[in-house]
Tab-separated table of C-alpha atoms and ligand atoms in Angstrom:
chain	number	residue	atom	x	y	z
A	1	UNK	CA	185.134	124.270	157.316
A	2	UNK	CA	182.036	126.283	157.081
A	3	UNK	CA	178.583	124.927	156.045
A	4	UNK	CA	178.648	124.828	151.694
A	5	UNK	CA	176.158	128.441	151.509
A	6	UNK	CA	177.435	130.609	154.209
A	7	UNK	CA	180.461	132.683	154.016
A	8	UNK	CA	183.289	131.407	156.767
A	9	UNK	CA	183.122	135.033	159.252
A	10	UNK	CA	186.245	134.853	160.708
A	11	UNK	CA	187.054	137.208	163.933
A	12	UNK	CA	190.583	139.002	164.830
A	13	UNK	CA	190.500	140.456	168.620
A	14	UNK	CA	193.267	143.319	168.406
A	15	UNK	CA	194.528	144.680	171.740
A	16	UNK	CA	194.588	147.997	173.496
A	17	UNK	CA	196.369	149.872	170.482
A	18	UNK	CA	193.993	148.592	167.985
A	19	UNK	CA	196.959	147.708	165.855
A	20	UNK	CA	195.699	144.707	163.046
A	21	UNK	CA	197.878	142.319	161.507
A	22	UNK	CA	198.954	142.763	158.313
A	23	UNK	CA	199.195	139.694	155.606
A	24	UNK	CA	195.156	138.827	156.072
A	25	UNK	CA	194.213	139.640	152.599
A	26	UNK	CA	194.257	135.938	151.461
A	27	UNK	CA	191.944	135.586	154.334
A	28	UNK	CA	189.387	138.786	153.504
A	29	UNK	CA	189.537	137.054	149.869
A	30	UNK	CA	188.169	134.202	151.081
A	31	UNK	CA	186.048	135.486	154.093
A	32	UNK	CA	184.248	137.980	156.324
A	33	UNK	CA	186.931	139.323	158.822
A	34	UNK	CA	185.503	141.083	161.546
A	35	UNK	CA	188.112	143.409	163.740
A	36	UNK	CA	186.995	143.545	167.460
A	37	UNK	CA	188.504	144.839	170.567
A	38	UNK	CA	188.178	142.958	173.835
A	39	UNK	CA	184.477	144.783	174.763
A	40	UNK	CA	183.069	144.211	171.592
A	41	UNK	CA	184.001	140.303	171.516
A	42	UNK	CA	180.695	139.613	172.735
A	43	UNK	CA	178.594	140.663	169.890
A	44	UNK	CA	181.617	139.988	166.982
A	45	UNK	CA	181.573	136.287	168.146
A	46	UNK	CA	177.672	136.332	166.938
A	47	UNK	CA	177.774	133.183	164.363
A	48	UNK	CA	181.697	133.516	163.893
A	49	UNK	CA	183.608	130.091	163.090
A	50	UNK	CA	186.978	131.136	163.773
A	51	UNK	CA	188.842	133.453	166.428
A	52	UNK	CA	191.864	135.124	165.690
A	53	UNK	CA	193.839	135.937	168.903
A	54	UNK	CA	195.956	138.469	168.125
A	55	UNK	CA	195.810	140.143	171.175
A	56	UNK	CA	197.201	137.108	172.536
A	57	UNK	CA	197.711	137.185	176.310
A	58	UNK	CA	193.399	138.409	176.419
A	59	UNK	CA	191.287	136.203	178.375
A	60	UNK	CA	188.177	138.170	176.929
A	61	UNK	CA	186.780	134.659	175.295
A	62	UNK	CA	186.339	133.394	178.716
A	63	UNK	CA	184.013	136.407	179.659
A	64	UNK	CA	182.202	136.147	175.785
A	65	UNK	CA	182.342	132.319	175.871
A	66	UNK	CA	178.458	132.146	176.391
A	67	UNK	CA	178.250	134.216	172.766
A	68	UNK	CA	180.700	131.971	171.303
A	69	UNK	CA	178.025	129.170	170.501
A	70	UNK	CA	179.638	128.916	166.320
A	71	UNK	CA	182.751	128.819	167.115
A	72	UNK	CA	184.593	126.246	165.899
A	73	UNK	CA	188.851	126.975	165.718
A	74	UNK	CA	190.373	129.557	167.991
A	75	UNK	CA	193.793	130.504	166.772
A	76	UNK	CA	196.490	132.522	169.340
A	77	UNK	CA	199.629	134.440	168.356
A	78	UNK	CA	201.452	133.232	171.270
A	79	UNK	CA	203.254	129.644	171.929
A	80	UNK	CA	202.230	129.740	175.663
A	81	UNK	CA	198.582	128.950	175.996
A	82	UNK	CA	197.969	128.754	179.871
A	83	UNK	CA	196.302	131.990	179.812
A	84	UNK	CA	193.876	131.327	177.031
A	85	UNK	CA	192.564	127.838	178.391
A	86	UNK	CA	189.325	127.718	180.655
A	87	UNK	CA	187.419	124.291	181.027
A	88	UNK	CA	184.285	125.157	178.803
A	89	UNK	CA	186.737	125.902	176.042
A	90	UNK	CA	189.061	122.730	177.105
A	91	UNK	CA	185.457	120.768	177.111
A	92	UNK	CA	184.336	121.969	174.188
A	93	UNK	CA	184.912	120.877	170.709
A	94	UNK	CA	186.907	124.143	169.299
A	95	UNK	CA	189.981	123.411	167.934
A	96	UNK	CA	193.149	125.644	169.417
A	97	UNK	CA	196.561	125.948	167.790
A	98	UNK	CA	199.030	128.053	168.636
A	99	UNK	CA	202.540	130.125	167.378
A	100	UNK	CA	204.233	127.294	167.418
A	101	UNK	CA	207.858	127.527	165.751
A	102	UNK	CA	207.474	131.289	165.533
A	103	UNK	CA	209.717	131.841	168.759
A	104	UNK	CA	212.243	128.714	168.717
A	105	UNK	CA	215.240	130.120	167.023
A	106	UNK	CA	214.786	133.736	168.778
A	107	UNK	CA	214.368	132.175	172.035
A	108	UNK	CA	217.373	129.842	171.751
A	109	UNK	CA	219.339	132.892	170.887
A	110	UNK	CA	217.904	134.689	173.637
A	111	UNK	CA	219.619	131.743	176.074
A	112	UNK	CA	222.619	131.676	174.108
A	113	UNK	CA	222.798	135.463	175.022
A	114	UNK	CA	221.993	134.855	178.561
A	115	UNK	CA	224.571	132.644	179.062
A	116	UNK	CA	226.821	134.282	177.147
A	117	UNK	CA	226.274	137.076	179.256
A	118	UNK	CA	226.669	135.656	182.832
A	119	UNK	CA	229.777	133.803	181.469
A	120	UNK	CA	231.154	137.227	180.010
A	121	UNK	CA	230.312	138.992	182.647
A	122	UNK	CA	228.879	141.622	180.807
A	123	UNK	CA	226.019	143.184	183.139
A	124	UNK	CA	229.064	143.106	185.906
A	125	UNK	CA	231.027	144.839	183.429
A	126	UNK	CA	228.877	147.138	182.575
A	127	UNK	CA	228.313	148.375	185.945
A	128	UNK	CA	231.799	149.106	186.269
A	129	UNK	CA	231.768	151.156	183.334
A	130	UNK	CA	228.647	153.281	184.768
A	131	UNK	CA	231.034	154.106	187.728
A	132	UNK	CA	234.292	154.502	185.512
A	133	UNK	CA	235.930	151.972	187.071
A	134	UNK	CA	238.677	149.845	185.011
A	135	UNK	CA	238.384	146.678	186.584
A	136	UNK	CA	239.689	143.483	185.635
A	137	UNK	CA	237.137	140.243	186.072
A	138	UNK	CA	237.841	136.767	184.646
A	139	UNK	CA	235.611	135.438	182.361
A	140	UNK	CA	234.376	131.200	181.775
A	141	UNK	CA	234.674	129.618	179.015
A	142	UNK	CA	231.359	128.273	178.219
A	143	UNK	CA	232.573	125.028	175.568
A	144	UNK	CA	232.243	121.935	177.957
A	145	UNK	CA	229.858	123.669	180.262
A	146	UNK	CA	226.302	121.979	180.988
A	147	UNK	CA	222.784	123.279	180.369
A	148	UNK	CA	220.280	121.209	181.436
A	149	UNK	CA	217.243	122.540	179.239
A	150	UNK	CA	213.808	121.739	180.908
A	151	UNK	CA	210.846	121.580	178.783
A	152	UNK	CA	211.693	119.338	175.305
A	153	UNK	CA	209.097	121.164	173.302
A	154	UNK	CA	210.309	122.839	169.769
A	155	UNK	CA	211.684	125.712	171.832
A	156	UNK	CA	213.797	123.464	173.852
A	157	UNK	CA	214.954	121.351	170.953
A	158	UNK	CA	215.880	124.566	169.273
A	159	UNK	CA	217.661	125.894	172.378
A	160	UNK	CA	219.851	122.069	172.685
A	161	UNK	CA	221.134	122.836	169.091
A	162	UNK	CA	222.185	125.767	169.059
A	163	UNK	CA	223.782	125.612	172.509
A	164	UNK	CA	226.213	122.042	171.454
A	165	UNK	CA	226.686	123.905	167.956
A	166	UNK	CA	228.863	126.286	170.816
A	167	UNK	CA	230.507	123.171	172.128
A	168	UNK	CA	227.957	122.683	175.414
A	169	UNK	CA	226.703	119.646	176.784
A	170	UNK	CA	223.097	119.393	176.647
A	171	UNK	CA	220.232	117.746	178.630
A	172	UNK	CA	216.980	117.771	178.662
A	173	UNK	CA	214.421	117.224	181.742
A	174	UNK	CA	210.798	116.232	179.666
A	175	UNK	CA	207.914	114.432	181.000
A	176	UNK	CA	209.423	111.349	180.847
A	177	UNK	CA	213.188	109.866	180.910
A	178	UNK	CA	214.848	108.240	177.705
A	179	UNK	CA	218.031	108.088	175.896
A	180	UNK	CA	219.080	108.744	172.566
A	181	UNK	CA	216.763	111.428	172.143
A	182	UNK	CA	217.689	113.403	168.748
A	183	UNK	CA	218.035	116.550	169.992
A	184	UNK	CA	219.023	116.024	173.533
A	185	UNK	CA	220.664	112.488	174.003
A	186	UNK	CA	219.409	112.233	177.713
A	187	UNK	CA	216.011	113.469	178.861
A	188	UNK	CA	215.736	113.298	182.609
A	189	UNK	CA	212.187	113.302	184.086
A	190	UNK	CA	211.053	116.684	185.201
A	191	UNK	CA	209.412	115.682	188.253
A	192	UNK	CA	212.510	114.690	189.525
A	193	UNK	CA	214.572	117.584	188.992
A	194	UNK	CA	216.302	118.084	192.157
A	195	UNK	CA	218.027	114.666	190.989
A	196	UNK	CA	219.436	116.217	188.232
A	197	UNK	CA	220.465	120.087	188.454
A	198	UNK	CA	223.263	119.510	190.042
A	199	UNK	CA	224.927	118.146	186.592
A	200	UNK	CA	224.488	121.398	184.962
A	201	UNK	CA	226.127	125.001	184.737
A	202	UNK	CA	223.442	126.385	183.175
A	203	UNK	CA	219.298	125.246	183.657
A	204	UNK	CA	217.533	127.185	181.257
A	205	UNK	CA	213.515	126.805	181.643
A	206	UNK	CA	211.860	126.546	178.826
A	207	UNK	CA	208.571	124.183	179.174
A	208	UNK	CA	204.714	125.057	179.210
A	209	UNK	CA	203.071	126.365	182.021
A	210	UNK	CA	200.860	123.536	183.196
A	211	UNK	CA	199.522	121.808	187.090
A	212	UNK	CA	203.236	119.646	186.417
A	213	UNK	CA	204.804	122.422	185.530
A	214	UNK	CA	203.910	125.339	188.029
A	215	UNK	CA	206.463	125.444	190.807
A	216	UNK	CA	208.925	123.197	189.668
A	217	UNK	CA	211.710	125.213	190.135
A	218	UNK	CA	211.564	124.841	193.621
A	219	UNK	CA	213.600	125.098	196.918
A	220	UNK	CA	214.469	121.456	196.981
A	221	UNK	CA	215.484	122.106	193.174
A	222	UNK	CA	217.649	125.775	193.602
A	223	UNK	CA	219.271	123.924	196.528
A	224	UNK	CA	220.518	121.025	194.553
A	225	UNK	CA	222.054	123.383	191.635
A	226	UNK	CA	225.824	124.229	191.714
A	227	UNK	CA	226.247	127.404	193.646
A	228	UNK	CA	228.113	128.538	190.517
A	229	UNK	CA	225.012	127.801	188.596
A	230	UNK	CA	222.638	129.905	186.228
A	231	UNK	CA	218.903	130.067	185.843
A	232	UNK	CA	217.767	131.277	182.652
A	233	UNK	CA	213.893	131.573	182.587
A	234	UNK	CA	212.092	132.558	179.162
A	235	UNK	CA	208.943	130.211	179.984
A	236	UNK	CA	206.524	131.365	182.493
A	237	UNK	CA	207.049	132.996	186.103
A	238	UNK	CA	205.197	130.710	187.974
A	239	UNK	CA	207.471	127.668	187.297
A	240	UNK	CA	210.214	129.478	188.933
A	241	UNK	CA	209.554	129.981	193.097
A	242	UNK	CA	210.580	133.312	193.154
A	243	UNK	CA	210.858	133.448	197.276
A	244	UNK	CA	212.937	130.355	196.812
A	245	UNK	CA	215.359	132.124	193.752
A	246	UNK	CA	215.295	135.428	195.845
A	247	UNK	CA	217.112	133.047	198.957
A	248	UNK	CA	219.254	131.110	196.876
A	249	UNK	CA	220.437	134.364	195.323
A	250	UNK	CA	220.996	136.128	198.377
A	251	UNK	CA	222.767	133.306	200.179
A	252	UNK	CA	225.126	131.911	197.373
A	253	UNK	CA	223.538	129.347	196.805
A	254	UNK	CA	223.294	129.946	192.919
A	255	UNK	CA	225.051	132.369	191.326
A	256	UNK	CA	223.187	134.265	188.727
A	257	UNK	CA	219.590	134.451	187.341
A	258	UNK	CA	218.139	135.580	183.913
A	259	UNK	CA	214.685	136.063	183.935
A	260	UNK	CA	212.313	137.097	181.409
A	261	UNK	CA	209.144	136.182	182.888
A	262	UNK	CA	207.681	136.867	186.198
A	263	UNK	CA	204.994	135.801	188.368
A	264	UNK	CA	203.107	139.383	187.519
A	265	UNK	CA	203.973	141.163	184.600
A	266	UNK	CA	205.010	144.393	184.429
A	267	UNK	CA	207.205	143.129	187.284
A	268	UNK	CA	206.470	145.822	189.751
A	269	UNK	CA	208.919	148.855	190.624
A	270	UNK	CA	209.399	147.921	193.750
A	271	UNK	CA	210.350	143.945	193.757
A	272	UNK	CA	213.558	142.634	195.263
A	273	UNK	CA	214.274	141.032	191.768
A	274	UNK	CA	214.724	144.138	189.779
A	275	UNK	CA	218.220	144.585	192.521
A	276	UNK	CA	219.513	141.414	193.225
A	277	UNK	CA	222.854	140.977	192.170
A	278	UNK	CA	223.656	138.366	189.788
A	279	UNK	CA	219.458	138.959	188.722
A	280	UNK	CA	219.160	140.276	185.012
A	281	UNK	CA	215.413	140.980	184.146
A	282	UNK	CA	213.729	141.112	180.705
A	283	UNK	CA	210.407	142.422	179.870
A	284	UNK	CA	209.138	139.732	178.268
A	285	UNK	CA	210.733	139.599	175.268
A	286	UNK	CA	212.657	137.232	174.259
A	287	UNK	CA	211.262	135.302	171.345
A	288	UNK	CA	210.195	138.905	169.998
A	289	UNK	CA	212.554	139.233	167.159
A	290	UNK	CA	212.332	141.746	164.644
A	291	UNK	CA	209.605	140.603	162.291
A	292	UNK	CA	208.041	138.487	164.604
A	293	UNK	CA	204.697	140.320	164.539
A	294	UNK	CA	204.588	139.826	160.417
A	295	UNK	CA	205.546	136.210	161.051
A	296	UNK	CA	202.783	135.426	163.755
A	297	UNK	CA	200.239	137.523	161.284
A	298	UNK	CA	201.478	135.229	158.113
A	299	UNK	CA	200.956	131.990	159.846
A	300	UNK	CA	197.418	132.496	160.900
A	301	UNK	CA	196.801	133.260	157.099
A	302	UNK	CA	198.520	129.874	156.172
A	303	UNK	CA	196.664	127.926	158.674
A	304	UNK	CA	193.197	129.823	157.788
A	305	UNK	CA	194.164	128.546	153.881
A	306	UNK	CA	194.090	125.045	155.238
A	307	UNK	CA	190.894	125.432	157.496
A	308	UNK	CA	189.287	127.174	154.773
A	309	UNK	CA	189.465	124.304	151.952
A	310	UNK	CA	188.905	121.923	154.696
A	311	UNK	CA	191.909	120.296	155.109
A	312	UNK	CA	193.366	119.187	158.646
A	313	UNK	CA	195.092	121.684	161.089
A	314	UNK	CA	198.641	120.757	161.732
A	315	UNK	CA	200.053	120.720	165.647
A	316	UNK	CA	197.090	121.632	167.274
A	317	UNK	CA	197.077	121.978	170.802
A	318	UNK	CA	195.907	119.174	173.439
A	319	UNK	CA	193.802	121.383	175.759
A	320	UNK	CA	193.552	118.855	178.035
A	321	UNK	CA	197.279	118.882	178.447
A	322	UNK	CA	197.766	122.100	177.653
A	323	UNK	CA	200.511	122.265	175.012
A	324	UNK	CA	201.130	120.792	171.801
A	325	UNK	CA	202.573	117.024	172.082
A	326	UNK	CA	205.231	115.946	170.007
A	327	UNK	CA	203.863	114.192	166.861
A	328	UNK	CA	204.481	110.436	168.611
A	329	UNK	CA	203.076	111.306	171.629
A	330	UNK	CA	199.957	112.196	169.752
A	331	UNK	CA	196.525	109.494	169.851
B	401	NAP	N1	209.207	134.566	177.005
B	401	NAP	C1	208.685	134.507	175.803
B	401	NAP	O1	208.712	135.495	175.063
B	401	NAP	C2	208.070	133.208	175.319
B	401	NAP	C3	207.847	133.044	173.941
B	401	NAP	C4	207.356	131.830	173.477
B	401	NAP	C5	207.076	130.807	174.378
B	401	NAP	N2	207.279	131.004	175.720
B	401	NAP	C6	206.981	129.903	176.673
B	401	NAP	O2	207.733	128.751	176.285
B	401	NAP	C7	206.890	127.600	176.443
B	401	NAP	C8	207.391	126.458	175.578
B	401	NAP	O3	207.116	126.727	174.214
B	401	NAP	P1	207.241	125.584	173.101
B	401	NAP	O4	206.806	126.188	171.801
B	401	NAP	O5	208.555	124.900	173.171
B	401	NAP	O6	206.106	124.609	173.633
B	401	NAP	P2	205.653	123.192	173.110
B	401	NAP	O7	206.486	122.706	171.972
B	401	NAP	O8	204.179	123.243	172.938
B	401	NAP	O9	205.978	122.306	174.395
B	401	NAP	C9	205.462	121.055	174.468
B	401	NAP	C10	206.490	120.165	175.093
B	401	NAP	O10	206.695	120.544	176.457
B	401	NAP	C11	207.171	119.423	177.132
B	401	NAP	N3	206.606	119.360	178.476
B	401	NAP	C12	205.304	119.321	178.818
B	401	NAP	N4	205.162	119.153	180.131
B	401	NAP	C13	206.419	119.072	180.636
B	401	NAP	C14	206.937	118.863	181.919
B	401	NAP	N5	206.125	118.657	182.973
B	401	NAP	N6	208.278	118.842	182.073
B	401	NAP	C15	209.094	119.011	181.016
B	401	NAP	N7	208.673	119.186	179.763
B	401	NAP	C16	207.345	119.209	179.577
B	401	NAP	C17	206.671	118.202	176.357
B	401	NAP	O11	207.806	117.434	176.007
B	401	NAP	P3	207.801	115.849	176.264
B	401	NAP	O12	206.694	115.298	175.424
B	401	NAP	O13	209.161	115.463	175.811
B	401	NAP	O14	207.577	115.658	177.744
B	401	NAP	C18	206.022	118.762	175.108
B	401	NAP	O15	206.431	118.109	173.921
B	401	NAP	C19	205.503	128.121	176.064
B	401	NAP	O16	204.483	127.297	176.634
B	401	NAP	C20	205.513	129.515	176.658
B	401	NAP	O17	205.036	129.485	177.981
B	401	NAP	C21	207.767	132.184	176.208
């Protein structure tokens, strides 16, 4: 909360566009909102308390962090926050919190569809309708099929319900192993992965970009799935080798991928991914439901309520760890 005297001055970084988020007007009611685009951070973040990310893959607070000297909670529209954290700001004591919640039912939908998809055949079947070709494929039932869901954050809790609600067998791979998890049953431990793929039909990556995290998915791991298996990432590119995925693909050792994110983004025109067969790319998209923008600009207001009467911020994020711990793993 802001010292009793001086009006809270809160700042929202828009992107490119200049496109603001609606919804703030319980915010202006309450405080000075100052609109900024990435070059005028610098001089917005002059005696500002709070940062308003909307913009939210920016790293422009890095570059202004020597004006930021008021700051006191930054706020990002995204769930991922591996791009925003830098060790001044992880060092420092600014609060973060991030989107989280906004994108767990879209994006277990999102792997629903995936696997839906490769199961259906539908991308196959669609490229026989491009060539008007009436050919026959058969199809898997996915009820009794495995996913093996790595990352147990709210995404991947999401993603475990909604995939046994279809009769699958879930797992999850966390940080640590237990049983009788609520959502999962079984958690394997991540960092020993390759142990455990070969269980599943489907391993659908879902967890935070982090030192644990990046590279995970990696030869020793694609060469202990099924080679009927399917990838689904919706997380980050970099915890996916892509020179590892491109072999597998390309000598059957798993079957199909569905990617969404990419090591860089706009995945370039000419990579090998966008034409591998059994490869279906996404432009990052796929916890952007419709409404999604309204909902990311509502729950900033809700939180800004809270920080503005001085009451605690729910979930924030622990930037050493860089994500949001479940509520008993918190200190
Ligand atoms: N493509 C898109 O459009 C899109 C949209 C939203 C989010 N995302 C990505 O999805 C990620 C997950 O989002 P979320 O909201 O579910 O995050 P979250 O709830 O903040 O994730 C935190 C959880 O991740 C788990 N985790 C941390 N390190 C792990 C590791 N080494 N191995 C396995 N699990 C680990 C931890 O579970 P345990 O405590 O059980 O270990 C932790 O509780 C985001 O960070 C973002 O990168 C992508």
């Amino acid at each position: 909360m802001t010292p009793p005297g001086r009006r809270t001055t809160v700042v929202v970084l828009v992107g490119p566009t200049g496109e603001r988020p609606a919804h703030l007007g319980t915010v202006e009611a309450r405080a000075e909102l100052r609109y900024t685009d990435a070059a005028g951070l610098p001089d917005a973040l002059d005696g500002a308390d709070v940062l308003f990310l909307w913009d939210f893959f920016s790293t422009a607070l890095r570059d202004a962090w020597p004006r930021a000297g008021s700051l006191r909670w930054v706020h990002v529209a995204a769930a991922g926050v591996d791009t925003l954290l830098f060790d001044e700001l992880v060092r420092s004591d600014v609060v973060v919190t991030n989107a989280r919640g906004v994108f767990d039912r879209p994006m277990a939908e999102f792997t629903l569809a995936s696997i839906l998809a490769h199961a259906k055949q539908l991308h196959v079947l669609r490229d026989h309708q491009r060539a008007a070709q009436w050919r026959r494929e058969e199809t898997t039932p996915i009820a009794g099929q495995a996913a093996l869901i790595v990352g147990t954050g709210s995404i991947g809790r999401a993603t475990a319900a909604l995939l046994r609600a279809v009769g699958m067998r879930v797992r999850g791979a966390g940080r640590t192993a237990r049983s009788d998890d609520p959502d999962f049953g079984d958690v394997v431990a991540s960092a020993r992965l390759a142990e455990h793929v070969g269980w599943a039909d489907h391993v659908v990556v879902v967890a935070p970009l982090t030192p644990q995290t990046r590279g995970l998915v990696d030869a020793s791991v694609l060469g202990a799935m099924k080679p009927s298996a399917h990838l689904v990432n919706l997380a980050r590119g970099p915890i996916v080798d892509t020179d590892a995925l491109l072999h597998a693909l390309r000598t059957g050792g798993l079957a199909g991928a569905s990617l969404d994110v990419f090591d860089t983004e706009p995945l370039p025109a000419d990579h090998p991914l966008w034409t591998t067969p059994g490869v279906v790319v996404s432009p990052h998209l796929s916890g952007d439901a419709r409404g999604w923008r309204d909902e990311l600009a509502r729950q900033f207001a809700d939180l800004a309520q809270l920080w503005l009467s001085g009451r605690p911020l729910p979930d924030p994020v622990d930037k050493r760890l860089g994500f949001v711990p479940a509520p008993e793993a918190r200190p």
